[in-house]
XYZ file of C-alpha atoms in Angstrom:
465
model
C 18.508 18.829 -2.340
C 16.924 15.517 -1.440
C 16.696 13.188 1.546
C 17.705 9.552 1.571
C 15.856 7.704 4.323
C 18.102 4.851 5.497
C 16.261 1.766 6.772
C 17.588 -1.695 5.926
C 20.444 -0.196 3.926
C 22.865 1.031 6.590
C 25.746 1.406 4.149
C 27.130 4.025 1.776
C 28.213 1.604 -0.973
C 26.027 -0.432 -3.329
C 23.128 1.776 -2.323
C 20.699 2.621 -5.127
C 19.169 5.442 -3.090
C 22.493 7.236 -2.755
C 23.781 6.439 -6.226
C 21.681 9.117 -7.947
C 23.272 11.939 -5.931
C 25.010 14.705 -7.889
C 26.902 17.866 -6.887
C 23.887 19.894 -8.042
C 21.374 17.664 -6.230
C 23.039 16.762 -2.968
C 21.671 14.162 -0.617
C 20.887 14.523 3.090
C 21.204 11.105 4.802
C 18.425 10.459 7.341
C 17.518 7.739 9.829
C 14.253 7.711 11.787
C 13.775 5.705 14.984
C 10.204 4.581 14.436
C 8.489 3.294 17.575
C 6.121 1.137 15.531
C 9.179 -0.751 14.258
C 11.087 -0.742 17.542
C 8.127 -2.402 19.242
C 8.980 -5.537 17.248
C 12.726 -5.408 17.939
C 14.875 -7.375 20.360
C 17.881 -5.977 22.262
C 20.567 -7.766 20.166
C 19.227 -6.279 16.950
C 18.990 -2.783 18.420
C 22.608 -3.011 19.641
C 23.740 -4.131 16.182
C 21.683 -1.396 14.517
C 23.145 1.334 16.735
C 26.667 0.114 15.967
C 25.882 0.074 12.247
C 24.481 3.598 12.457
C 27.576 4.797 14.283
C 29.774 3.341 11.552
C 27.628 4.878 8.816
C 27.631 8.266 10.553
C 31.443 8.241 10.745
C 31.646 7.497 7.022
C 29.518 10.544 6.277
C 31.433 12.744 8.729
C 34.732 11.783 7.120
C 33.322 13.305 3.929
C 32.038 16.546 5.418
C 28.440 15.438 5.859
C 26.499 13.696 8.619
C 23.638 11.333 9.337
C 20.531 13.205 10.450
C 18.857 11.207 13.213
C 15.259 11.719 14.296
C 12.733 9.842 16.383
C 9.019 9.655 15.717
C 6.446 8.757 13.098
C 8.029 8.935 9.606
C 4.762 10.309 8.206
C 5.391 13.531 10.134
C 9.184 13.449 10.533
C 10.063 13.138 6.837
C 7.894 16.016 5.552
C 9.288 18.177 8.374
C 12.873 17.305 7.485
C 12.183 17.890 3.796
C 10.921 21.376 4.638
C 13.860 22.075 6.987
C 16.490 21.167 4.387
C 14.624 22.369 1.303
C 14.510 18.851 -0.108
C 12.341 18.314 -3.154
C 12.473 14.527 -3.035
C 12.839 11.601 -0.600
C 14.286 8.206 -1.556
C 14.348 4.956 0.410
C 14.938 1.238 -0.089
C 11.914 -0.982 -0.506
C 10.870 -3.345 2.267
C 8.409 -6.166 1.730
C 6.746 -7.078 5.019
C 3.149 -6.138 5.699
C 4.162 -3.670 8.426
C 6.704 -1.975 6.153
C 4.268 -1.715 3.255
C 1.593 -0.129 5.429
C 4.124 2.363 6.805
C 5.453 3.208 3.340
C 1.978 3.761 1.942
C 1.309 6.256 4.737
C 4.645 7.999 4.118
C 3.931 8.282 0.394
C 0.603 9.940 1.160
C 2.185 12.330 3.677
C 4.854 13.373 1.191
C 2.262 13.817 -1.552
C 0.306 16.065 0.786
C 3.476 18.083 1.407
C 4.192 18.265 -2.342
C 7.470 16.359 -1.956
C 8.438 13.808 -4.605
C 9.388 10.309 -3.497
C 10.977 7.179 -4.924
C 11.425 3.699 -3.447
C 14.437 1.847 -4.833
C 15.470 -1.814 -4.856
C 18.169 -2.258 -2.235
C 17.507 -5.426 -0.200
C 17.146 -8.158 -2.837
C 18.451 -8.995 -6.276
C 15.008 -9.902 -7.629
C 11.919 -8.264 -6.213
C 8.657 -10.051 -5.454
C 6.748 -10.398 -8.689
C 9.899 -10.544 -10.788
C 10.243 -14.353 -10.680
C 6.878 -16.058 -11.083
C 5.271 -19.158 -12.525
C 4.255 -19.137 -16.170
C 0.803 -18.043 -14.981
C 2.291 -15.062 -13.167
C 1.753 -16.466 -9.664
C 4.352 -16.466 -6.869
C 6.192 -19.747 -6.450
C 5.386 -21.996 -3.513
C 8.199 -24.476 -4.268
C 11.784 -23.288 -3.996
C 13.283 -25.613 -6.609
C 11.518 -23.914 -9.512
C 12.043 -20.434 -8.096
C 15.730 -21.167 -7.505
C 16.356 -22.299 -11.096
C 14.984 -19.063 -12.487
C 16.771 -17.018 -9.827
C 20.134 -18.470 -10.846
C 19.430 -17.894 -14.531
C 18.370 -14.242 -14.221
C 20.889 -11.484 -14.829
C 21.846 -9.611 -11.663
C 22.399 -5.856 -11.362
C 25.937 -4.653 -10.685
C 26.835 -2.946 -7.389
C 26.571 0.837 -7.141
C 29.472 3.137 -6.378
C 29.255 5.248 -3.199
C 28.532 8.969 -3.475
C 31.476 11.354 -3.456
C 31.934 14.039 -0.820
C 30.699 16.653 -3.320
C 27.421 14.760 -3.674
C 26.639 14.861 0.055
C 24.964 17.770 1.809
C 26.955 19.807 4.335
C 24.827 19.070 7.400
C 25.342 18.407 11.112
C 23.457 15.666 12.919
C 22.715 15.016 16.569
C 24.199 12.239 18.676
C 22.751 8.753 18.454
C 20.436 7.622 21.253
C 21.631 4.944 23.629
C 20.066 1.538 24.050
C 18.463 2.792 27.285
C 17.186 5.929 25.536
C 15.267 3.643 23.192
C 13.806 1.662 26.100
C 15.886 -1.519 25.813
C 17.956 -3.385 28.355
C 21.399 -4.739 27.589
C 21.195 -8.142 25.840
C 22.621 -11.186 27.550
C 24.488 -12.090 24.352
C 27.754 -10.713 23.034
C 26.523 -8.997 19.882
C 28.975 -8.958 16.945
C 30.315 -5.702 15.578
C 28.395 -4.042 12.759
C 29.327 -1.803 9.843
C 30.433 -2.204 6.244
C 34.082 -2.758 7.135
C 33.127 -5.627 9.433
C 30.863 -7.146 6.774
C 33.549 -6.955 4.126
C 36.089 -8.548 6.442
C 33.724 -11.483 6.999
C 33.077 -11.785 3.273
C 36.790 -11.674 2.467
C 37.549 -14.390 5.011
C 34.720 -16.560 3.697
C 35.747 -16.174 0.061
C 39.366 -16.933 0.880
C 38.631 -20.660 1.250
C 35.423 -21.657 3.055
C 33.121 -20.818 0.172
C 34.828 -23.560 -1.858
C 33.996 -26.128 0.837
C 30.603 -24.698 1.726
C 28.500 -27.392 0.086
C 30.336 -30.177 1.910
C 30.850 -28.557 5.322
C 28.070 -26.001 5.850
C 25.875 -28.379 7.893
C 28.580 -29.086 10.492
C 28.337 -26.371 13.160
C 31.789 -27.003 14.639
C 33.413 -26.382 11.248
C 32.457 -22.682 11.154
C 32.215 -22.865 7.373
C 29.398 -20.329 7.007
C 29.778 -16.668 6.075
C 28.216 -15.138 9.230
C 26.845 -12.402 6.968
C 23.197 -12.891 7.935
C 22.947 -9.906 10.305
C 24.778 -7.706 7.807
C 22.378 -8.673 5.037
C 19.420 -8.120 7.377
C 20.497 -4.544 8.154
C 22.118 -3.911 4.809
C 25.568 -3.013 6.122
C 26.731 -4.725 2.943
C 24.802 -4.745 -0.310
C 23.332 -7.920 -1.731
C 24.599 -6.918 -5.191
C 28.137 -6.605 -3.826
C 27.947 -9.993 -2.099
C 26.628 -11.715 -5.203
C 29.170 -9.982 -7.443
C 32.032 -11.139 -5.231
C 30.735 -14.723 -5.136
C 30.364 -14.670 -8.915
C 34.021 -13.735 -9.209
C 34.863 -16.637 -6.894
C 32.753 -19.033 -8.945
C 34.132 -17.975 -12.297
C 37.674 -18.310 -11.011
C 37.378 -22.035 -10.365
C 35.619 -25.196 -11.536
C 34.296 -28.607 -10.571
C 33.176 -29.174 -7.005
C 34.593 -25.839 -5.891
C 32.423 -24.027 -8.403
C 29.356 -25.992 -7.333
C 30.081 -25.103 -3.724
C 29.971 -21.388 -4.531
C 26.712 -21.921 -6.363
C 25.305 -23.626 -3.262
C 26.103 -20.532 -1.224
C 24.396 -18.396 -3.854
C 21.364 -20.665 -3.474
C 21.138 -19.533 0.141
C 20.818 -15.976 -1.156
C 18.035 -17.259 -3.389
C 16.263 -18.812 -0.389
C 16.210 -15.353 1.252
C 14.436 -13.983 -1.787
C 12.094 -16.948 -2.070
C 10.827 -16.355 1.454
C 10.658 -12.611 0.781
C 8.274 -13.182 -2.122
C 6.236 -15.637 0.001
C 5.844 -12.976 2.709
C 5.013 -10.304 0.131
C 2.306 -12.447 -1.468
C 0.982 -13.825 1.835
C 1.607 -11.272 4.620
C -0.659 -13.240 6.977
C 2.029 -15.944 7.367
C 3.721 -13.839 10.058
C 1.107 -15.040 12.517
C -0.834 -17.736 10.623
C -0.058 -21.062 8.990
C 0.709 -20.853 5.296
C -0.639 -24.358 4.766
C -4.235 -24.992 5.738
C -5.353 -28.210 7.418
C -8.895 -29.519 7.622
C -8.828 -29.226 11.426
C -6.777 -27.046 13.814
C -3.435 -28.474 14.910
C -3.846 -29.338 18.580
C -0.528 -28.086 19.933
C 0.056 -28.973 23.590
C 2.030 -25.791 24.413
C 3.382 -27.019 27.751
C 4.927 -23.966 29.475
C 7.536 -25.948 31.419
C 8.744 -27.707 28.290
C 8.883 -24.399 26.428
C 11.023 -22.899 29.187
C 13.343 -25.912 29.204
C 13.793 -25.428 25.451
C 14.527 -21.710 25.860
C 17.022 -22.402 28.622
C 18.823 -25.202 26.784
C 17.857 -27.696 29.469
C 15.994 -30.356 27.486
C 18.437 -33.217 27.948
C 18.940 -33.420 24.182
C 22.540 -32.244 23.700
C 22.465 -30.785 20.177
C 19.234 -28.928 20.976
C 20.626 -27.498 24.207
C 23.882 -26.485 22.523
C 21.967 -24.512 19.920
C 19.715 -22.796 22.437
C 22.686 -21.812 24.565
C 24.589 -20.514 21.554
C 21.565 -18.344 20.857
C 21.685 -16.856 24.361
C 25.458 -16.337 24.283
C 25.939 -15.048 20.743
C 22.484 -13.906 19.515
C 23.165 -16.362 16.693
C 22.677 -20.039 15.919
C 24.108 -22.210 13.167
C 21.516 -22.857 10.442
C 21.504 -26.654 10.670
C 20.991 -26.353 14.419
C 18.139 -23.889 13.868
C 16.395 -26.612 11.900
C 17.030 -29.151 14.641
C 15.769 -26.975 17.513
C 12.717 -25.913 15.514
C 11.830 -29.498 14.695
C 12.343 -30.462 18.329
C 10.045 -27.709 19.616
C 7.225 -28.506 17.198
C 7.521 -32.278 16.766
C 8.984 -33.476 20.087
C 7.571 -30.892 22.499
C 4.403 -30.367 20.410
C 4.591 -26.596 20.872
C 3.208 -24.139 18.332
C 5.910 -22.778 16.008
C 4.812 -19.225 16.829
C 6.343 -19.539 20.317
C 9.684 -20.455 18.773
C 9.443 -17.714 16.180
C 8.806 -15.116 18.899
C 11.801 -16.327 20.921
C 14.053 -16.137 17.879
C 12.742 -12.653 17.118
C 13.700 -11.586 20.632
C 17.122 -13.234 20.733
C 18.581 -13.343 17.207
C 20.724 -10.497 15.956
C 19.943 -11.552 12.373
C 16.187 -12.020 12.792
C 14.502 -11.415 9.460
C 10.733 -11.705 9.288
C 10.624 -13.504 5.952
C 13.552 -15.865 6.584
C 12.686 -16.786 10.146
C 9.015 -17.246 9.459
C 9.791 -19.391 6.445
C 12.221 -21.516 8.424
C 9.870 -22.038 11.350
C 6.916 -22.944 9.173
C 9.132 -25.298 7.169
C 10.106 -27.159 10.336
C 6.532 -27.184 11.641
C 5.131 -28.602 8.360
C 2.810 -25.602 8.093
C 4.694 -23.561 5.500
C 5.369 -23.370 1.817
C 7.568 -26.169 0.454
C 7.658 -27.456 4.036
C 9.087 -30.565 5.624
C 6.367 -33.262 5.342
C 4.684 -33.791 8.698
C 5.793 -37.434 8.809
C 9.500 -36.615 8.397
C 10.569 -35.870 11.948
C 14.171 -35.149 12.875
C 15.648 -37.496 15.455
C 17.661 -35.023 17.568
C 20.135 -37.689 18.673
C 20.817 -38.830 15.115
C 21.126 -35.229 13.971
C 23.723 -34.586 16.662
C 25.707 -37.676 15.749
C 25.542 -36.951 12.004
C 26.476 -33.273 12.122
C 28.598 -33.047 15.279
C 30.141 -36.547 15.459
C 32.927 -35.625 17.859
C 30.518 -33.517 19.942
C 32.861 -30.550 19.533
C 30.028 -28.066 19.032
C 27.962 -29.582 21.836
C 30.836 -29.443 24.304
C 31.576 -25.821 23.457
C 28.122 -24.682 24.564
C 27.183 -27.374 27.102
C 30.079 -27.431 29.578
C 28.382 -30.109 31.701
C 29.160 -32.571 28.883
C 32.789 -31.654 28.272
C 34.135 -34.717 30.057
C 31.626 -37.112 28.495
C 32.564 -39.343 25.586
C 30.908 -38.483 22.240
C 29.229 -41.888 22.096
C 27.610 -41.229 25.477
C 26.491 -37.766 24.427
C 24.924 -39.082 21.220
C 23.187 -41.874 23.088
C 22.108 -39.756 26.063
C 18.429 -40.571 25.755
C 19.183 -44.326 25.819
C 21.678 -44.220 28.677
C 20.666 -45.513 32.086
C 20.323 -43.096 34.947
C 23.563 -44.433 36.429
C 25.437 -43.921 33.143
C 24.183 -40.339 32.912
C 25.140 -39.493 36.473
C 28.607 -40.983 36.025
C 29.204 -39.189 32.715
C 27.697 -35.742 33.458
C 25.962 -35.419 36.828
C 24.930 -31.787 36.239
C 23.319 -32.330 32.835
C 19.534 -32.969 32.813
C 17.733 -36.128 31.801
C 15.678 -35.918 28.600
C 12.442 -34.022 29.212
C 10.523 -36.248 26.783
C 10.947 -39.596 25.058
C 11.589 -38.930 21.366
C 10.025 -42.173 20.122
C 6.826 -41.592 22.085
C 6.589 -37.950 21.065
C 7.156 -38.840 17.428
C 4.066 -41.038 17.504
C 2.101 -38.273 19.231
C 3.221 -35.759 16.605
C 2.118 -38.034 13.782
C -1.265 -38.526 15.438
C -1.597 -34.771 15.992
C -1.008 -33.988 12.341
C -3.165 -36.833 11.080
C -6.019 -35.500 13.206
C -5.433 -32.026 11.742
C -5.446 -33.485 8.234
C -8.707 -35.263 8.936
C -7.221 -38.696 8.287
C -9.338 -41.599 9.482
């Protein structure tokens, strides 16, 4: 008998930890609610996780087994469960953040002390940190070179799920509620979780949108993205399965359609690029990756930060994104870039405030991805946006939401305004604004002025004369 400790692999299929099960060495599926991890969670993610666990538990129950649920410190819970079920070994999927590595080191020691074997398997990425490096063996700091090697490397095939005979005949307790875990209901409508939901999204995406992904992915109103991010974060679908399916789509076509599929695969590579950055530099969670000669003198105005959180900045594409975040616990990726640039370069607020808000509100928050994205926008990260390239939020809105369809969906005050007025809101007179959308706020800052302030702020940090 052995235990499989589910973490970011809330699925039965394409799961390396379950794949080694045999009728003579049955597996007991386990999930531990670890307070040290929950302390960093936001309500949308906990809701999604509970739904994913419920789906996973039903899959096991349909096969005469169950998901054993416990709450506490894994260093004590896992040895106790191993003793209770007579398990000689514990498996789990590797995680790469600093917090996860510290926890796993402590669990390894606790299991060693209890004379229980253990094995960590690769379940969250296609290529682990340290697998794709420079010729000198160092982690890459530029995605382009990492991405080329990532595309060229052979990928492992998906794993089959265990059969009913390979699962232990066990009975688990009920799952805790959101309130039991100390969380309030989120204000957002959180999407459904589970492998069936993930596969349905993948099937829909591969039906047509993946072939137009390269051309349309930056237009939020087009809905041409996969919406798989939360499922990949929690592992309700395996990364090997996703890649394998996209490979089939790519090999079944050619020309621009083939290149479009490859562009989607590049987004999977970006996930792994930021994972290896976090693994090599765990301090980036709370510190700048890029060092400047002097500290960056962020202004951190509390009223401006709150206006940004509330979607009340008077910059339509920014406000649409921030309101989508509140309503759906999700934001389109192009808009994430826009709102992050606006917070750091227009409002002159430290990226860490934005990162914390995303961590609280996003259902798909991933430490490596979100941190990498925020530091990219703030010009403090690896392979980051140069400090002097500052998004114009009005131009971004006009370029990527020309008919203002996305903006109007999330900013109802602007639904009767013409697109040209919306995209020129910061230049409109007070009378024009009041006539077009009397309930929508005036811009909280002047972009042109703040751009100059941002440049001066970074030049001072760089030590430029």
